[in-house]
mmCIF file of C-alpha atoms in Angstrom:
data_model
loop_
_atom_site.group_PDB
_atom_site.id
_atom_site.type_symbol
_atom_site.label_atom_id
_atom_site.label_comp_id
_atom_site.label_asym_id
_atom_site.label_seq_id
_atom_site.Cartn_x
_atom_site.Cartn_y
_atom_site.Cartn_z
ATOM 1 C CA GLY A 1 -13.522 -4.530 6.169
ATOM 2 C CA GLN A 2 -10.989 -2.935 3.922
ATOM 3 C CA ASN A 3 -7.400 -2.314 4.948
ATOM 4 C CA ILE A 4 -4.908 -0.399 2.825
ATOM 5 C CA ASP A 5 -1.438 0.413 4.131
ATOM 6 C CA GLN A 6 1.183 2.827 2.859
ATOM 7 C CA PRO A 7 4.207 4.445 4.492
ATOM 8 C CA THR A 8 3.294 7.817 5.933
ATOM 9 C CA GLU A 9 6.274 9.791 4.682
ATOM 10 C CA MET A 10 9.223 9.397 2.338
ATOM 11 C CA THR A 11 12.058 11.668 1.275
ATOM 12 C CA ALA A 12 14.063 11.352 -1.924
ATOM 13 C CA THR A 13 16.574 13.391 -3.878
ATOM 14 C CA GLU A 14 15.910 15.231 -7.104
ATOM 15 C CA GLY A 15 16.849 13.066 -10.083
ATOM 16 C CA ALA A 16 16.631 9.836 -8.110
ATOM 17 C CA ILE A 17 14.139 6.957 -8.198
ATOM 18 C CA VAL A 18 11.654 6.277 -5.411
ATOM 19 C CA GLN A 19 9.316 3.353 -4.834
ATOM 20 C CA ILE A 20 6.142 3.804 -2.794
ATOM 21 C CA ASN A 21 4.624 0.570 -1.554
ATOM 22 C CA CYS A 22 0.998 -0.265 -0.850
ATOM 23 C CA THR A 23 -0.436 -3.416 0.671
ATOM 24 C CA TYR A 24 -4.114 -4.138 0.784
ATOM 25 C CA GLN A 25 -6.597 -6.559 2.285
ATOM 26 C CA THR A 26 -10.040 -6.090 0.842
ATOM 27 C CA SER A 27 -13.163 -8.183 0.597
ATOM 28 C CA GLY A 28 -13.146 -7.888 -3.190
ATOM 29 C CA PHE A 29 -10.883 -6.537 -5.885
ATOM 30 C CA ASN A 30 -11.793 -4.720 -9.078
ATOM 31 C CA GLY A 31 -8.563 -2.800 -9.557
ATOM 32 C CA LEU A 32 -5.989 -0.598 -7.868
ATOM 33 C CA PHE A 33 -5.435 3.086 -8.519
ATOM 34 C CA TRP A 34 -2.675 5.523 -7.707
ATOM 35 C CA TYR A 35 -3.494 9.199 -7.334
ATOM 36 C CA GLN A 36 -1.275 12.217 -6.738
ATOM 37 C CA GLN A 37 -2.496 14.928 -4.411
ATOM 38 C CA HIS A 38 -0.774 18.242 -3.787
ATOM 39 C CA ALA A 39 -1.599 19.847 -0.461
ATOM 40 C CA GLY A 40 -5.119 21.254 -0.397
ATOM 41 C CA GLU A 41 -5.828 20.195 -3.964
ATOM 42 C CA ALA A 42 -7.857 17.472 -5.637
ATOM 43 C CA PRO A 43 -6.373 14.027 -6.218
ATOM 44 C CA THR A 44 -5.359 13.468 -9.830
ATOM 45 C CA PHE A 45 -5.230 10.073 -11.495
ATOM 46 C CA LEU A 46 -1.828 8.500 -12.123
ATOM 47 C CA SER A 47 -2.340 4.822 -12.884
ATOM 48 C CA TYR A 48 -4.643 1.828 -12.820
ATOM 49 C CA ASN A 49 -3.763 -1.871 -12.437
ATOM 50 C CA VAL A 50 -6.158 -4.780 -12.502
ATOM 51 C CA LEU A 51 -3.861 -7.524 -13.795
ATOM 52 C CA ASP A 52 -0.551 -8.610 -12.292
ATOM 53 C CA GLY A 53 2.473 -6.882 -13.682
ATOM 54 C CA LEU A 54 3.965 -3.535 -14.443
ATOM 55 C CA GLU A 55 2.244 -0.617 -16.155
ATOM 56 C CA GLU A 56 4.577 2.102 -17.377
ATOM 57 C CA LYS A 57 3.561 5.641 -18.149
ATOM 58 C CA GLY A 58 6.409 8.053 -18.696
ATOM 59 C CA ARG A 59 8.343 8.661 -15.484
ATOM 60 C CA PHE A 60 5.733 6.783 -13.464
ATOM 61 C CA SER A 61 5.227 3.022 -13.308
ATOM 62 C CA SER A 62 2.887 0.950 -11.186
ATOM 63 C CA PHE A 63 3.135 -2.716 -10.288
ATOM 64 C CA LEU A 64 0.523 -5.097 -8.972
ATOM 65 C CA SER A 65 0.620 -8.555 -7.414
ATOM 66 C CA ARG A 66 -2.905 -9.673 -6.620
ATOM 67 C CA SER A 67 -1.793 -12.869 -4.889
ATOM 68 C CA LYS A 68 0.317 -10.827 -2.463
ATOM 69 C CA GLY A 69 -2.114 -7.943 -2.111
ATOM 70 C CA TYR A 70 0.730 -5.622 -3.034
ATOM 71 C CA SER A 71 1.380 -2.720 -5.333
ATOM 72 C CA TYR A 72 4.054 -0.125 -5.765
ATOM 73 C CA LEU A 73 4.373 3.169 -7.562
ATOM 74 C CA LEU A 74 7.788 3.891 -9.047
ATOM 75 C CA LEU A 75 8.770 7.457 -9.790
ATOM 76 C CA LYS A 76 11.889 8.014 -11.887
ATOM 77 C CA GLU A 77 13.977 11.128 -12.512
ATOM 78 C CA LEU A 78 12.366 12.856 -9.571
ATOM 79 C CA GLN A 79 11.536 16.521 -9.914
ATOM 80 C CA MET A 80 10.798 19.031 -7.189
ATOM 81 C CA LYS A 81 7.203 19.253 -8.421
ATOM 82 C CA ASP A 82 6.766 15.563 -7.540
ATOM 83 C CA SER A 83 6.623 16.559 -3.879
ATOM 84 C CA ALA A 84 3.055 15.573 -3.019
ATOM 85 C CA SER A 85 1.003 12.872 -1.369
ATOM 86 C CA TYR A 86 0.540 9.649 -3.289
ATOM 87 C CA LEU A 87 -2.676 7.795 -2.614
ATOM 88 C CA CYS A 88 -3.214 4.100 -3.165
ATOM 89 C CA ALA A 89 -6.875 3.198 -3.702
ATOM 90 C CA VAL A 90 -8.668 -0.069 -4.294
ATOM 91 C CA SER A 91 -11.957 -0.634 -6.033
ATOM 92 C CA ALA A 92 -13.309 -3.450 -3.925
ATOM 93 C CA GLN A 93 -17.058 -3.393 -3.983
ATOM 94 C CA THR A 94 -19.047 -5.650 -6.256
ATOM 95 C CA GLY A 95 -21.639 -3.743 -8.212
ATOM 96 C CA ALA A 96 -20.057 -0.389 -7.475
ATOM 97 C CA ASN A 97 -16.754 1.274 -8.148
ATOM 98 C CA ASN A 98 -16.300 3.506 -5.181
ATOM 99 C CA LEU A 99 -12.707 3.571 -3.976
ATOM 100 C CA PHE A 100 -11.133 2.679 -0.662
ATOM 101 C CA PHE A 101 -8.080 4.833 -0.043
ATOM 102 C CA GLY A 102 -4.977 4.403 2.035
ATOM 103 C CA THR A 103 -3.923 7.364 4.164
ATOM 104 C CA GLY A 104 -1.400 8.379 1.521
ATOM 105 C CA THR A 105 2.380 8.716 1.404
ATOM 106 C CA ARG A 106 3.756 12.213 1.649
ATOM 107 C CA LEU A 107 6.796 12.417 -0.605
ATOM 108 C CA THR A 108 9.295 15.223 -0.183
ATOM 109 C CA VAL A 109 11.819 15.723 -2.961
ATOM 110 C CA ILE A 110 14.980 17.516 -1.844
ATOM 111 C CA PRO A 111 17.629 19.146 -4.044
ATOM 112 C CA ASP B 1 -8.959 21.248 -14.312
ATOM 113 C CA SER B 2 -10.886 17.979 -14.046
ATOM 114 C CA GLY B 3 -14.191 19.430 -15.233
ATOM 115 C CA VAL B 4 -15.851 18.697 -11.885
ATOM 116 C CA THR B 5 -16.974 21.805 -10.042
ATOM 117 C CA GLN B 6 -17.763 22.193 -6.366
ATOM 118 C CA THR B 7 -19.207 25.084 -4.425
ATOM 119 C CA PRO B 8 -18.484 26.687 -2.103
ATOM 120 C CA LYS B 9 -14.701 26.435 -1.888
ATOM 121 C CA HIS B 10 -14.651 27.306 1.776
ATOM 122 C CA LEU B 11 -17.334 27.160 4.422
ATOM 123 C CA ILE B 12 -17.117 28.237 8.050
ATOM 124 C CA THR B 13 -20.003 27.469 10.332
ATOM 125 C CA ALA B 14 -20.854 26.672 13.938
ATOM 126 C CA THR B 15 -21.630 23.440 15.721
ATOM 127 C CA GLY B 16 -25.224 22.353 15.403
ATOM 128 C CA GLN B 17 -25.707 24.061 12.052
ATOM 129 C CA ARG B 18 -26.603 22.553 8.681
ATOM 130 C CA VAL B 19 -24.794 23.110 5.396
ATOM 131 C CA THR B 20 -25.193 22.018 1.796
ATOM 132 C CA LEU B 21 -22.290 21.275 -0.497
ATOM 133 C CA ARG B 22 -22.851 21.261 -4.226
ATOM 134 C CA CYS B 23 -21.166 19.331 -7.020
ATOM 135 C CA SER B 24 -21.516 19.411 -10.799
ATOM 136 C CA PRO B 25 -19.967 16.390 -12.525
ATOM 137 C CA ARG B 26 -18.033 16.422 -15.778
ATOM 138 C CA SER B 27 -20.209 16.723 -18.833
ATOM 139 C CA GLY B 28 -21.573 13.287 -19.675
ATOM 140 C CA ASP B 29 -20.656 11.636 -16.385
ATOM 141 C CA LEU B 30 -23.546 9.873 -14.708
ATOM 142 C CA SER B 31 -21.860 8.728 -11.492
ATOM 143 C CA VAL B 32 -21.110 11.059 -8.614
ATOM 144 C CA TYR B 33 -19.147 10.111 -5.501
ATOM 145 C CA TRP B 34 -18.647 11.988 -2.266
ATOM 146 C CA TYR B 35 -15.524 11.606 -0.133
ATOM 147 C CA GLN B 36 -14.422 13.129 3.155
ATOM 148 C CA GLN B 37 -10.769 13.848 3.899
ATOM 149 C CA SER B 38 -9.840 14.730 7.449
ATOM 150 C CA LEU B 39 -6.357 15.856 8.491
ATOM 151 C CA ASP B 40 -5.287 12.574 9.990
ATOM 152 C CA GLN B 41 -7.210 10.246 7.745
ATOM 153 C CA GLY B 42 -7.226 9.253 4.133
ATOM 154 C CA LEU B 43 -10.076 9.877 1.779
ATOM 155 C CA GLN B 44 -13.185 8.181 3.140
ATOM 156 C CA PHE B 45 -15.901 7.176 0.726
ATOM 157 C CA LEU B 46 -19.297 8.472 1.751
ATOM 158 C CA ILE B 47 -21.815 7.734 -0.982
ATOM 159 C CA GLN B 48 -22.253 7.146 -4.725
ATOM 160 C CA TYR B 49 -25.123 8.121 -7.007
ATOM 161 C CA TYR B 50 -25.688 6.974 -10.553
ATOM 162 C CA ASN B 51 -28.159 8.773 -12.766
ATOM 163 C CA GLY B 52 -30.163 9.980 -9.813
ATOM 164 C CA GLU B 53 -30.187 6.792 -7.777
ATOM 165 C CA GLU B 54 -28.103 5.802 -4.792
ATOM 166 C CA ARG B 55 -25.660 3.038 -5.745
ATOM 167 C CA ALA B 56 -23.266 2.525 -2.861
ATOM 168 C CA LYS B 57 -22.907 3.725 0.675
ATOM 169 C CA GLY B 58 -19.750 3.985 2.710
ATOM 170 C CA ASN B 59 -19.056 5.440 6.124
ATOM 171 C CA ILE B 60 -21.698 8.119 5.879
ATOM 172 C CA LEU B 61 -23.177 9.325 9.134
ATOM 173 C CA GLU B 62 -26.928 9.446 9.611
ATOM 174 C CA ARG B 63 -26.608 13.217 10.032
ATOM 175 C CA PHE B 64 -25.385 13.375 6.423
ATOM 176 C CA SER B 65 -27.494 12.868 3.335
ATOM 177 C CA ALA B 66 -27.076 13.351 -0.377
ATOM 178 C CA GLN B 67 -29.042 13.382 -3.572
ATOM 179 C CA GLN B 68 -28.479 13.629 -7.292
ATOM 180 C CA PHE B 69 -30.840 15.727 -9.333
ATOM 181 C CA PRO B 70 -32.189 15.177 -12.880
ATOM 182 C CA ASP B 71 -29.544 17.530 -14.274
ATOM 183 C CA LEU B 72 -26.988 15.214 -12.574
ATOM 184 C CA HIS B 73 -25.633 17.730 -10.110
ATOM 185 C CA SER B 74 -25.426 16.463 -6.573
ATOM 186 C CA GLU B 75 -25.743 17.944 -3.122
ATOM 187 C CA LEU B 76 -24.340 16.693 0.163
ATOM 188 C CA ASN B 77 -26.249 17.858 3.222
ATOM 189 C CA LEU B 78 -24.496 17.883 6.583
ATOM 190 C CA SER B 79 -26.630 18.576 9.643
ATOM 191 C CA SER B 80 -26.144 18.918 13.404
ATOM 192 C CA LEU B 81 -22.540 19.690 12.637
ATOM 193 C CA GLU B 82 -19.814 18.731 15.087
ATOM 194 C CA LEU B 83 -16.220 19.899 15.384
ATOM 195 C CA GLY B 84 -15.066 16.571 13.988
ATOM 196 C CA ASP B 85 -16.914 17.196 10.745
ATOM 197 C CA SER B 86 -14.285 19.755 9.798
ATOM 198 C CA ALA B 87 -12.655 18.320 6.707
ATOM 199 C CA LEU B 88 -12.187 18.582 2.977
ATOM 200 C CA TYR B 89 -15.168 17.197 1.106
ATOM 201 C CA PHE B 90 -14.475 16.014 -2.408
ATOM 202 C CA CYS B 91 -16.882 15.150 -5.127
ATOM 203 C CA ALA B 92 -15.762 12.905 -7.971
ATOM 204 C CA SER B 93 -17.459 11.782 -11.142
ATOM 205 C CA SER B 94 -17.113 9.044 -13.716
ATOM 206 C CA PRO B 95 -19.075 8.107 -16.809
ATOM 207 C CA VAL B 96 -20.208 4.716 -15.638
ATOM 208 C CA GLU B 97 -21.832 2.912 -12.768
ATOM 209 C CA THR B 98 -19.646 -0.051 -12.011
ATOM 210 C CA ASP B 99 -16.739 -0.320 -14.415
ATOM 211 C CA SER B 100 -13.700 0.287 -12.261
ATOM 212 C CA ARG B 101 -11.489 0.791 -15.310
ATOM 213 C CA GLU B 102 -13.004 4.215 -15.595
ATOM 214 C CA THR B 103 -11.091 6.500 -13.317
ATOM 215 C CA GLN B 104 -12.833 8.990 -11.126
ATOM 216 C CA TYR B 105 -12.214 12.692 -11.666
ATOM 217 C CA PHE B 106 -12.121 14.775 -8.529
ATOM 218 C CA GLY B 107 -13.403 18.273 -8.005
ATOM 219 C CA PRO B 108 -11.374 20.921 -6.134
ATOM 220 C CA GLY B 109 -13.134 20.180 -2.863
ATOM 221 C CA THR B 110 -15.008 22.177 -0.254
ATOM 222 C CA ARG B 111 -13.095 22.953 2.912
ATOM 223 C CA LEU B 112 -15.499 22.910 5.839
ATOM 224 C CA LEU B 113 -14.528 24.382 9.181
ATOM 225 C CA VAL B 114 -16.882 23.885 12.108
ATOM 226 C CA LEU B 115 -16.231 26.197 15.060
#
């Protein structure tokens, strides 16, 4: 089976940096995605990692360690609009690229 | 706007009924995925179609079925509905069949409430 773990909730202050961790145990691995989802809305793509290391994209960065089954999403210079759920998802199935999602981390940014 | 459309946006029905959810992928995308998101659970993969053929199956109940038509739109049929089927149902699309580097683009979802 597939197991993807994230913290349920986090709170951080506007302007600060927050790191959201994700650990996974899957039967295969074709890449790890991070999505942002505002309440009641569709998930939107943030980042993709398939090789070990850090991928930086503006205020958001994502890190992957395949040997540890670990990833994190780093959000810098937090803004109020960053309050949302952040979903870690793994593409784990050979011959398909459906995603297995964690339950998501609800981030609340406070002034 | 991801370019993926889903109808209806909201659906209220009773237990035992059958409903059909519709999805139109982004222009040019051949793969369609269906996901279910319940309140206390993450997104659960249900099924994937590629160019009209079923490609992968997840935790889809036997009461649920899907298909992808020649024009690439897809429908998810939910029958003998139960209270626990109340959830957000998302459709996503991507251009390819198996290349995970291609991200999936999610539609706005259909919120199903079973009373």
